[in-house]
PDB file of C-alpha atoms in Angstrom:
ATOM      1  CA  MET A   1    -148.752-110.016 -65.111  1.00 84.00           C
ATOM      2  CA  PRO A   2    -152.566-110.717 -64.966  1.00 88.00           C
ATOM      3  CA  ILE A   3    -154.695-108.384 -63.139  1.00 90.00           C
ATOM      4  CA  TRP A   4    -155.624-110.760 -60.305  1.00 91.00           C
ATOM      5  CA  MET A   5    -151.792-111.321 -59.487  1.00 92.00           C
ATOM      6  CA  GLU A   6    -151.485-107.384 -59.379  1.00 92.00           C
ATOM      7  CA  VAL A   7    -154.355-107.230 -56.961  1.00 92.00           C
ATOM      8  CA  PHE A   8    -152.993-109.987 -54.994  1.00 94.00           C
ATOM      9  CA  VAL A   9    -149.571-108.476 -54.635  1.00 95.00           C
ATOM     10  CA  LEU A  10    -150.940-105.252 -53.509  1.00 94.00           C
ATOM     11  CA  MET A  11    -153.372-106.591 -51.046  1.00 94.00           C
ATOM     12  CA  LEU A  12    -150.762-109.064 -49.646  1.00 94.00           C
ATOM     13  CA  LEU A  13    -148.293-105.772 -49.323  1.00 95.00           C
ATOM     14  CA  ALA A  14    -150.968-104.066 -47.340  1.00 95.00           C
ATOM     15  CA  TYR A  15    -151.789-107.066 -45.217  1.00 94.00           C
ATOM     16  CA  MET A  16    -148.090-107.222 -44.452  1.00 92.00           C
ATOM     17  CA  ALA A  17    -147.832-103.514 -43.503  1.00 95.00           C
ATOM     18  CA  GLY A  18    -150.975-103.954 -41.305  1.00 92.00           C
ATOM     19  CA  LEU A  19    -149.426-106.891 -39.474  1.00 89.00           C
ATOM     20  CA  GLY A  20    -146.265-104.883 -39.015  1.00 90.00           C
ATOM     21  CA  ILE A  21    -148.045-101.760 -37.587  1.00 92.00           C
ATOM     22  CA  GLY A  22    -150.427-103.874 -35.428  1.00 89.00           C
ATOM     23  CA  TRP A  23    -147.388-105.962 -33.852  1.00 87.00           C
ATOM     24  CA  SER A  24    -145.393-102.870 -33.302  1.00 89.00           C
ATOM     25  CA  ILE A  25    -148.331-101.138 -31.424  1.00 88.00           C
ATOM     26  CA  TRP A  26    -149.959-103.948 -29.628  1.00 86.00           C
ATOM     27  CA  GLY A  27    -147.530-106.954 -30.160  1.00 79.00           C
ATOM     28  CA  ARG A  28    -144.567-105.890 -27.993  1.00 66.00           C
ATOM     29  CA  ALA A  29    -146.496-105.321 -24.744  1.00 58.00           C
ATOM     30  CA  SER A  30    -147.894-108.944 -24.307  1.00 54.00           C
TER      31      SER A  30
ATOM     32  CA  MET B   1    -157.055-124.827 -28.452  1.00 56.00           C
ATOM     33  CA  ASN B   2    -157.305-121.039 -29.457  1.00 70.00           C
ATOM     34  CA  ILE B   3    -155.716-120.613 -32.770  1.00 67.00           C
ATOM     35  CA  PHE B   4    -154.858-117.161 -32.089  1.00 65.00           C
ATOM     36  CA  ARG B   5    -152.154-118.394 -30.063  1.00 73.00           C
ATOM     37  CA  ARG B   6    -150.472-119.680 -33.016  1.00 78.00           C
ATOM     38  CA  PRO B   7    -149.316-116.572 -34.995  1.00 78.00           C
ATOM     39  CA  PRO B   8    -147.935-118.252 -38.128  1.00 85.00           C
ATOM     40  CA  LEU B   9    -151.082-120.139 -38.670  1.00 87.00           C
ATOM     41  CA  VAL B  10    -153.234-116.862 -38.445  1.00 84.00           C
ATOM     42  CA  VAL B  11    -150.745-115.053 -40.779  1.00 87.00           C
ATOM     43  CA  ALA B  12    -151.120-118.113 -43.422  1.00 91.00           C
ATOM     44  CA  LEU B  13    -154.786-118.074 -43.037  1.00 91.00           C
ATOM     45  CA  GLY B  14    -154.848-114.463 -43.574  1.00 91.00           C
ATOM     46  CA  ALA B  15    -152.567-114.672 -46.745  1.00 92.00           C
ATOM     47  CA  SER B  16    -154.747-117.464 -48.177  1.00 94.00           C
ATOM     48  CA  ALA B  17    -157.888-115.326 -47.641  1.00 94.00           C
ATOM     49  CA  ILE B  18    -156.257-112.561 -49.411  1.00 94.00           C
ATOM     50  CA  PHE B  19    -155.413-114.580 -52.263  1.00 94.00           C
ATOM     51  CA  LEU B  20    -158.831-115.917 -52.616  1.00 94.00           C
ATOM     52  CA  LEU B  21    -160.235-112.438 -52.271  1.00 93.00           C
ATOM     53  CA  ALA B  22    -157.870-111.170 -55.175  1.00 92.00           C
ATOM     54  CA  ARG B  23    -158.914-113.947 -57.395  1.00 91.00           C
ATOM     55  CA  PHE B  24    -162.649-112.974 -56.721  1.00 92.00           C
ATOM     56  CA  VAL B  25    -162.329-109.428 -56.934  1.00 90.00           C
ATOM     57  CA  ALA B  26    -160.255-109.600 -60.061  1.00 89.00           C
ATOM     58  CA  GLY B  27    -162.504-112.233 -61.537  1.00 88.00           C
ATOM     59  CA  ALA B  28    -165.281-110.056 -61.287  1.00 90.00           C
ATOM     60  CA  SER B  29    -164.120-107.005 -62.484  1.00 90.00           C
ATOM     61  CA  ALA B  30    -160.883-107.713 -64.675  1.00 90.00           C
ATOM     62  CA  PRO B  31    -162.358-108.817 -67.995  1.00 90.00           C
ATOM     63  CA  GLU B  32    -164.638-105.864 -67.956  1.00 91.00           C
ATOM     64  CA  PHE B  33    -161.592-103.780 -67.262  1.00 91.00           C
ATOM     65  CA  ALA B  34    -159.398-105.201 -69.882  1.00 91.00           C
ATOM     66  CA  ALA B  35    -162.331-104.975 -72.435  1.00 91.00           C
ATOM     67  CA  ARG B  36    -162.572-101.166 -71.712  1.00 92.00           C
ATOM     68  CA  LEU B  37    -158.795-100.730 -72.259  1.00 91.00           C
ATOM     69  CA  SER B  38    -158.828-102.774 -75.687  1.00 90.00           C
ATOM     70  CA  THR B  39    -161.793-100.723 -77.048  1.00 91.00           C
ATOM     71  CA  GLU B  40    -159.851 -97.395 -76.195  1.00 90.00           C
ATOM     72  CA  ALA B  41    -156.653 -98.528 -77.463  1.00 90.00           C
ATOM     73  CA  PRO B  42    -157.444 -98.544 -81.193  1.00 90.00           C
ATOM     74  CA  ALA B  43    -158.468 -94.844 -81.069  1.00 89.00           C
ATOM     75  CA  SER B  44    -154.947 -93.811 -79.722  1.00 89.00           C
ATOM     76  CA  ILE B  45    -153.107 -96.256 -81.906  1.00 89.00           C
ATOM     77  CA  THR B  46    -154.625 -94.551 -84.984  1.00 89.00           C
ATOM     78  CA  GLU B  47    -154.054 -91.071 -83.524  1.00 87.00           C
ATOM     79  CA  ALA B  48    -150.458 -92.019 -83.218  1.00 84.00           C
ATOM     80  CA  GLY B  49    -150.135 -93.148 -86.888  1.00 83.00           C
ATOM     81  CA  GLY B  50    -150.153 -97.027 -86.463  1.00 79.00           C
ATOM     82  CA  GLY B  51    -154.052 -97.425 -87.594  1.00 79.00           C
ATOM     83  CA  GLY B  52    -154.611-100.803 -89.437  1.00 80.00           C
ATOM     84  CA  HIS B  53    -151.239-101.999 -88.596  1.00 81.00           C
ATOM     85  CA  VAL B  54    -150.860-102.366 -84.758  1.00 86.00           C
ATOM     86  CA  ARG B  55    -153.471-104.230 -82.466  1.00 87.00           C
ATOM     87  CA  ALA B  56    -152.963-104.171 -78.555  1.00 89.00           C
ATOM     88  CA  ILE B  57    -153.860-107.281 -76.991  1.00 90.00           C
ATOM     89  CA  PHE B  58    -154.795-106.925 -73.169  1.00 91.00           C
ATOM     90  CA  LEU B  59    -154.216-110.772 -72.294  1.00 89.00           C
ATOM     91  CA  THR B  60    -151.316-112.464 -70.853  1.00 88.00           C
ATOM     92  CA  GLN B  61    -149.720-115.492 -72.683  1.00 84.00           C
ATOM     93  CA  ARG B  62    -152.269-117.727 -71.009  1.00 86.00           C
ATOM     94  CA  GLY B  63    -155.100-115.664 -71.802  1.00 86.00           C
ATOM     95  CA  LEU B  64    -155.816-114.070 -68.618  1.00 89.00           C
ATOM     96  CA  PRO B  65    -156.897-110.297 -68.631  1.00 90.00           C
ATOM     97  CA  SER B  66    -153.956-107.907 -67.904  1.00 91.00           C
ATOM     98  CA  ARG B  67    -153.093-104.198 -67.848  1.00 90.00           C
ATOM     99  CA  HIS B  68    -149.722-104.598 -69.571  1.00 90.00           C
ATOM    100  CA  PRO B  69    -150.710-104.832 -73.550  1.00 90.00           C
ATOM    101  CA  LEU B  70    -148.797-106.599 -76.153  1.00 89.00           C
ATOM    102  CA  LEU B  71    -148.518-104.605 -79.251  1.00 88.00           C
ATOM    103  CA  VAL B  72    -148.448-106.736 -82.468  1.00 87.00           C
ATOM    104  CA  GLY B  73    -148.182-105.750 -86.174  1.00 83.00           C
ATOM    105  CA  GLY B  74    -145.631-102.878 -85.772  1.00 78.00           C
ATOM    106  CA  GLU B  75    -142.940-104.528 -87.970  1.00 78.00           C
ATOM    107  CA  PRO B  76    -143.128-102.121 -91.046  1.00 78.00           C
ATOM    108  CA  LEU B  77    -143.274 -99.016 -89.122  1.00 80.00           C
ATOM    109  CA  ASP B  78    -140.209 -96.791 -88.135  1.00 78.00           C
ATOM    110  CA  GLU B  79    -138.931 -96.589 -84.581  1.00 77.00           C
ATOM    111  CA  THR B  80    -140.422 -92.985 -83.985  1.00 80.00           C
ATOM    112  CA  THR B  81    -143.916 -94.091 -84.951  1.00 82.00           C
ATOM    113  CA  ARG B  82    -143.506 -97.156 -82.871  1.00 82.00           C
ATOM    114  CA  ALA B  83    -142.612 -94.802 -79.701  1.00 82.00           C
ATOM    115  CA  ASP B  84    -145.351 -92.590 -80.324  1.00 84.00           C
ATOM    116  CA  ILE B  85    -147.914 -95.691 -80.544  1.00 86.00           C
ATOM    117  CA  ALA B  86    -146.271 -97.026 -77.245  1.00 86.00           C
ATOM    118  CA  HIS B  87    -146.453 -93.614 -75.632  1.00 86.00           C
ATOM    119  CA  ALA B  88    -150.152 -93.075 -76.669  1.00 88.00           C
ATOM    120  CA  VAL B  89    -151.240 -96.477 -75.603  1.00 88.00           C
ATOM    121  CA  ALA B  90    -149.463 -96.025 -72.120  1.00 88.00           C
ATOM    122  CA  SER B  91    -151.274 -92.883 -71.607  1.00 88.00           C
ATOM    123  CA  ILE B  92    -154.639 -94.367 -71.525  1.00 89.00           C
ATOM    124  CA  PRO B  93    -155.754 -94.422 -67.671  1.00 89.00           C
ATOM    125  CA  GLY B  94    -155.111 -97.912 -66.416  1.00 88.00           C
ATOM    126  CA  VAL B  95    -152.545 -99.063 -68.849  1.00 90.00           C
ATOM    127  CA  GLY B  96    -149.260-100.556 -67.431  1.00 86.00           C
ATOM    128  CA  GLY B  97    -146.068-101.184 -69.148  1.00 85.00           C
ATOM    129  CA  ILE B  98    -145.975-101.820 -73.147  1.00 85.00           C
ATOM    130  CA  ARG B  99    -144.611-104.839 -74.726  1.00 84.00           C
ATOM    131  CA  TRP B 100    -143.833-105.300 -78.592  1.00 85.00           C
ATOM    132  CA  SER B 101    -144.424-108.599 -79.818  1.00 82.00           C
ATOM    133  CA  ASP B 102    -141.246-108.272 -82.241  1.00 77.00           C
ATOM    134  CA  GLY B 103    -138.773-106.294 -79.901  1.00 68.00           C
ATOM    135  CA  ASP B 104    -139.148-108.208 -76.704  1.00 49.00           C
ATOM    136  CA  MET B 105    -137.342-110.974 -75.299  1.00 39.00           C
ATOM    137  CA  MET B 106    -140.569-112.518 -73.980  1.00 37.00           C
ATOM    138  CA  ALA B 107    -142.524-112.270 -77.135  1.00 35.00           C
ATOM    139  CA  MET B 108    -143.037-115.071 -79.529  1.00 36.00           C
ATOM    140  CA  GLY B 109    -139.446-115.675 -80.452  1.00 35.00           C
ATOM    141  CA  GLY B 110    -138.129-116.826 -83.855  1.00 37.00           C
ATOM    142  CA  GLU B 111    -136.245-113.804 -84.477  1.00 41.00           C
ATOM    143  CA  GLN B 112    -132.383-113.454 -84.519  1.00 43.00           C
ATOM    144  CA  VAL B 113    -131.112-112.586 -81.039  1.00 46.00           C
ATOM    145  CA  PHE B 114    -127.878-110.507 -80.842  1.00 51.00           C
ATOM    146  CA  ARG B 115    -125.014-112.814 -80.391  1.00 51.00           C
ATOM    147  CA  PRO B 116    -122.427-111.220 -78.027  1.00 52.00           C
ATOM    148  CA  LEU B 117    -119.205-112.978 -79.946  1.00 58.00           C
ATOM    149  CA  HIS B 118    -117.091-110.223 -79.186  1.00 70.00           C
ATOM    150  CA  CYS B 119    -116.150-111.482 -75.863  1.00 72.00           C
ATOM    151  CA  GLN B 120    -115.340-114.686 -77.368  1.00 72.00           C
ATOM    152  CA  GLU B 121    -112.866-112.812 -79.574  1.00 75.00           C
ATOM    153  CA  ASP B 122    -111.588-110.846 -76.612  1.00 77.00           C
ATOM    154  CA  VAL B 123    -110.838-113.929 -74.647  1.00 76.00           C
ATOM    155  CA  GLN B 124    -109.343-115.585 -77.821  1.00 75.00           C
ATOM    156  CA  ALA B 125    -107.129-112.420 -78.278  1.00 78.00           C
ATOM    157  CA  LEU B 126    -105.842-112.918 -74.660  1.00 77.00           C
ATOM    158  CA  LEU B 127    -105.087-116.460 -75.080  1.00 75.00           C
ATOM    159  CA  ARG B 128    -103.264-116.058 -78.527  1.00 74.00           C
ATOM    160  CA  ALA B 129    -100.584-113.719 -76.840  1.00 72.00           C
ATOM    161  CA  ARG B 130    -100.264-115.917 -73.672  1.00 73.00           C
ATOM    162  CA  SER B 131    -101.791-119.342 -72.861  1.00 74.00           C
ATOM    163  CA  ILE B 132    -103.140-120.793 -69.545  1.00 78.00           C
ATOM    164  CA  ARG B 133    -100.238-123.340 -68.657  1.00 74.00           C
ATOM    165  CA  PHE B 134    -100.335-126.608 -66.953  1.00 77.00           C
ATOM    166  CA  GLU B 135     -97.668-128.612 -65.416  1.00 75.00           C
ATOM    167  CA  GLU B 136     -96.793-131.590 -67.517  1.00 74.00           C
ATOM    168  CA  SER B 137     -99.289-134.419 -67.388  1.00 77.00           C
ATOM    169  CA  SER B 138    -101.136-132.641 -64.837  1.00 78.00           C
ATOM    170  CA  SER B 139    -104.447-130.479 -64.461  1.00 79.00           C
ATOM    171  CA  ARG B 140    -102.631-128.205 -62.084  1.00 80.00           C
ATOM    172  CA  MET B 141    -102.449-124.688 -63.600  1.00 80.00           C
ATOM    173  CA  ASP B 142     -98.926-122.913 -63.343  1.00 77.00           C
ATOM    174  CA  ILE B 143     -98.898-120.186 -60.650  1.00 77.00           C
ATOM    175  CA  GLY B 144     -98.372-117.510 -63.481  1.00 76.00           C
ATOM    176  CA  SER B 145    -101.683-118.257 -65.152  1.00 79.00           C
ATOM    177  CA  ASP B 146    -103.617-116.782 -62.108  1.00 80.00           C
ATOM    178  CA  GLU B 147    -103.288-113.408 -63.654  1.00 82.00           C
ATOM    179  CA  LEU B 148    -104.282-114.374 -67.017  1.00 82.00           C
ATOM    180  CA  ILE B 149    -107.279-116.208 -65.474  1.00 84.00           C
ATOM    181  CA  ASP B 150    -108.338-112.742 -63.896  1.00 85.00           C
ATOM    182  CA  GLU B 151    -108.162-111.219 -67.372  1.00 83.00           C
ATOM    183  CA  VAL B 152    -110.201-113.732 -68.885  1.00 82.00           C
ATOM    184  CA  VAL B 153    -112.809-113.346 -66.022  1.00 84.00           C
ATOM    185  CA  THR B 154    -112.859-109.492 -67.046  1.00 82.00           C
ATOM    186  CA  ALA B 155    -113.241-110.290 -70.743  1.00 80.00           C
ATOM    187  CA  LEU B 156    -116.093-112.864 -70.317  1.00 79.00           C
ATOM    188  CA  ARG B 157    -118.169-110.628 -68.158  1.00 78.00           C
ATOM    189  CA  PRO B 158    -120.041-108.883 -70.969  1.00 73.00           C
ATOM    190  CA  CYS B 159    -121.015-112.552 -71.914  1.00 73.00           C
ATOM    191  CA  LEU B 160    -122.727-113.367 -68.581  1.00 73.00           C
ATOM    192  CA  GLY B 161    -125.992-115.082 -69.534  1.00 72.00           C
ATOM    193  CA  ALA B 162    -124.298-117.025 -72.618  1.00 76.00           C
ATOM    194  CA  ILE B 163    -123.320-120.508 -72.389  1.00 80.00           C
ATOM    195  CA  ILE B 164    -119.694-120.618 -72.823  1.00 81.00           C
ATOM    196  CA  LEU B 165    -117.603-123.958 -73.641  1.00 84.00           C
ATOM    197  CA  ILE B 166    -114.314-124.430 -72.522  1.00 86.00           C
ATOM    198  CA  THR B 167    -112.315-127.013 -74.682  1.00 86.00           C
ATOM    199  CA  GLY B 168    -109.170-128.362 -73.512  1.00 87.00           C
ATOM    200  CA  HIS B 169    -106.485-129.652 -76.075  1.00 85.00           C
ATOM    201  CA  THR B 170    -103.173-131.497 -75.482  1.00 84.00           C
ATOM    202  CA  ASP B 171    -100.215-132.478 -77.788  1.00 82.00           C
ATOM    203  CA  ASN B 172     -99.917-136.137 -78.975  1.00 82.00           C
ATOM    204  CA  SER B 173     -97.126-137.176 -76.629  1.00 81.00           C
ATOM    205  CA  GLY B 174     -98.800-140.035 -74.723  1.00 80.00           C
ATOM    206  CA  PRO B 175    -101.680-142.371 -75.247  1.00 83.00           C
ATOM    207  CA  GLU B 176    -104.788-140.651 -76.680  1.00 81.00           C
ATOM    208  CA  PRO B 177    -107.408-141.845 -74.080  1.00 82.00           C
ATOM    209  CA  GLY B 178    -104.938-140.539 -71.266  1.00 85.00           C
ATOM    210  CA  ASN B 179    -104.824-137.320 -73.382  1.00 85.00           C
ATOM    211  CA  ILE B 180    -108.592-136.795 -73.659  1.00 87.00           C
ATOM    212  CA  ALA B 181    -108.905-137.440 -70.025  1.00 87.00           C
ATOM    213  CA  LEU B 182    -106.117-134.913 -69.230  1.00 87.00           C
ATOM    214  CA  SER B 183    -107.554-132.171 -71.608  1.00 86.00           C
ATOM    215  CA  SER B 184    -110.908-132.536 -69.965  1.00 88.00           C
ATOM    216  CA  GLU B 185    -109.367-132.269 -66.552  1.00 89.00           C
ATOM    217  CA  ARG B 186    -107.655-129.187 -67.540  1.00 87.00           C
ATOM    218  CA  ALA B 187    -110.822-127.598 -69.083  1.00 89.00           C
ATOM    219  CA  ASN B 188    -112.597-128.588 -65.648  1.00 90.00           C
ATOM    220  CA  ALA B 189    -109.845-126.921 -63.651  1.00 88.00           C
ATOM    221  CA  VAL B 190    -110.138-123.702 -65.679  1.00 88.00           C
ATOM    222  CA  ARG B 191    -113.817-123.706 -65.222  1.00 89.00           C
ATOM    223  CA  ALA B 192    -113.216-124.004 -61.479  1.00 89.00           C
ATOM    224  CA  ALA B 193    -110.946-121.380 -61.509  1.00 87.00           C
ATOM    225  CA  LEU B 194    -113.372-119.132 -63.376  1.00 87.00           C
ATOM    226  CA  VAL B 195    -116.168-120.087 -60.826  1.00 89.00           C
ATOM    227  CA  GLU B 196    -113.960-119.244 -58.096  1.00 88.00           C
ATOM    228  CA  HIS B 197    -113.568-115.627 -59.655  1.00 86.00           C
ATOM    229  CA  GLY B 198    -117.364-115.236 -59.866  1.00 84.00           C
ATOM    230  CA  ILE B 199    -118.513-116.354 -63.316  1.00 84.00           C
ATOM    231  CA  PRO B 200    -121.869-118.420 -62.705  1.00 84.00           C
ATOM    232  CA  ALA B 201    -121.096-122.067 -63.049  1.00 85.00           C
ATOM    233  CA  ASP B 202    -124.463-122.848 -64.923  1.00 84.00           C
ATOM    234  CA  GLY B 203    -123.069-120.875 -67.945  1.00 81.00           C
ATOM    235  CA  LEU B 204    -119.946-122.793 -68.219  1.00 86.00           C
ATOM    236  CA  ARG B 205    -119.726-126.265 -69.914  1.00 86.00           C
ATOM    237  CA  THR B 206    -116.318-128.245 -70.502  1.00 89.00           C
ATOM    238  CA  ARG B 207    -115.005-130.923 -72.847  1.00 88.00           C
ATOM    239  CA  GLY B 208    -111.743-132.215 -73.785  1.00 88.00           C
ATOM    240  CA  VAL B 209    -110.644-133.295 -77.285  1.00 88.00           C
ATOM    241  CA  GLY B 210    -107.222-134.639 -76.495  1.00 85.00           C
ATOM    242  CA  SER B 211    -104.910-134.183 -79.329  1.00 84.00           C
ATOM    243  CA  ARG B 212    -107.322-134.415 -82.256  1.00 84.00           C
ATOM    244  CA  ARG B 213    -107.470-130.855 -82.935  1.00 83.00           C
ATOM    245  CA  PRO B 214    -104.000-129.317 -83.263  1.00 82.00           C
ATOM    246  CA  VAL B 215    -103.348-125.775 -83.880  1.00 80.00           C
ATOM    247  CA  GLU B 216    -103.526-125.046 -87.534  1.00 80.00           C
ATOM    248  CA  GLY B 217    -100.049-125.184 -88.994  1.00 81.00           C
ATOM    249  CA  LEU B 218     -98.426-126.933 -85.944  1.00 80.00           C
ATOM    250  CA  GLU B 219     -97.218-130.369 -85.679  1.00 81.00           C
ATOM    251  CA  PRO B 220     -99.259-132.579 -83.471  1.00 80.00           C
ATOM    252  CA  THR B 221     -96.256-133.198 -81.112  1.00 81.00           C
ATOM    253  CA  ASP B 222     -95.766-129.528 -80.473  1.00 80.00           C
ATOM    254  CA  PRO B 223     -96.212-128.433 -76.968  1.00 78.00           C
ATOM    255  CA  ALA B 224     -97.902-125.281 -78.014  1.00 77.00           C
ATOM    256  CA  ASN B 225    -100.948-127.496 -78.864  1.00 80.00           C
ATOM    257  CA  ARG B 226    -101.676-127.733 -74.999  1.00 81.00           C
ATOM    258  CA  ARG B 227    -104.182-125.059 -74.622  1.00 81.00           C
ATOM    259  CA  ILE B 228    -107.600-124.123 -73.589  1.00 84.00           C
ATOM    260  CA  GLU B 229    -110.179-122.284 -75.877  1.00 81.00           C
ATOM    261  CA  PHE B 230    -113.341-120.609 -75.294  1.00 79.00           C
ATOM    262  CA  SER B 231    -116.401-120.343 -77.456  1.00 78.00           C
ATOM    263  CA  VAL B 232    -119.759-119.009 -76.895  1.00 75.00           C
ATOM    264  CA  ILE B 233    -122.173-121.977 -78.086  1.00 74.00           C
ATOM    265  CA  ALA B 234    -125.707-120.372 -77.175  1.00 69.00           C
ATOM    266  CA  THR B 235    -126.930-117.061 -75.893  1.00 65.00           C
ATOM    267  CA  GLU B 236    -129.579-116.559 -73.328  1.00 59.00           C
ATOM    268  CA  PRO B 237    -129.416-112.954 -73.033  1.00 53.00           C
ATOM    269  CA  ILE B 238    -130.429-111.387 -69.539  1.00 55.00           C
ATOM    270  CA  ARG B 239    -134.047-110.547 -69.945  1.00 54.00           C
ATOM    271  CA  PRO B 240    -134.922-106.852 -69.445  1.00 55.00           C
ATOM    272  CA  THR B 241    -137.526-106.339 -66.531  1.00 59.00           C
ATOM    273  CA  PRO B 242    -140.672-105.003 -67.939  1.00 59.00           C
ATOM    274  CA  VAL B 243    -141.109-101.563 -66.294  1.00 61.00           C
ATOM    275  CA  ASP B 244    -144.223 -99.221 -66.514  1.00 59.00           C
ATOM    276  CA  THR B 245    -142.570 -96.929 -68.871  1.00 57.00           C
ATOM    277  CA  PRO B 246    -143.195 -97.299 -72.687  1.00 60.00           C
ATOM    278  CA  ALA B 247    -140.270 -97.828 -74.964  1.00 59.00           C
ATOM    279  CA  PRO B 248    -140.005 -97.833 -78.686  1.00 60.00           C
ATOM    280  CA  ARG B 249    -139.753-101.620 -78.743  1.00 56.00           C
TER     281      ARG B 249
END
């Protein structure tokens, strides 16, 4: 796996985690 | 219209932005990083006893920089030295999983692959004692053959990933064109039964040869020629997943 893809996967996972956390905190209320 | 009211669009935009960012970040730093790893690798390889033979290539097959080196040139070395070399290279900070060019399914190819013929033999041994029986002039299997199919499925499991040819045969009562169609229908019926029992359909091929190939030593008219044979025609071994642990090969 090339390095750029490893970076992409890690950043994508972090992004998904962020979306999940953000949604669970602020998303439910609205 | 406010785009923030359309969550899927925002998520997709975010993912695209991350893709571009990853390309940009890695494009700026990856070549240098891979170059650093490949300058550090020879020292570790020499220390482990592979100096002069083994080279570590920190590029993917498409030539992109990678953390996962391909080790080439280890053919004359023994397993212990190869394991030492793999460990030494893997212990350089930043290096991921190791692959050997001659010992990995994903490597160059051209070398002999292990052929799991034993399952072909297992199945043939099962079918020598008993056979999958069919109703006369029909591709419907006898009720008693179900149990045998179960055993065949168990015997075929080690060959998963291989391509298995199911050949149907008939005796020579009746016209040959009909026999070929019938034998091929019977092979298809066995294939369907195997698929029903969980053998993946894409690894199974069928053909019917009619009465052209009677059992050796039997008259072509003998009903015992109505049979199904299994053979392994190609192997596509299941590829091991590269993991971040060094292996001897």
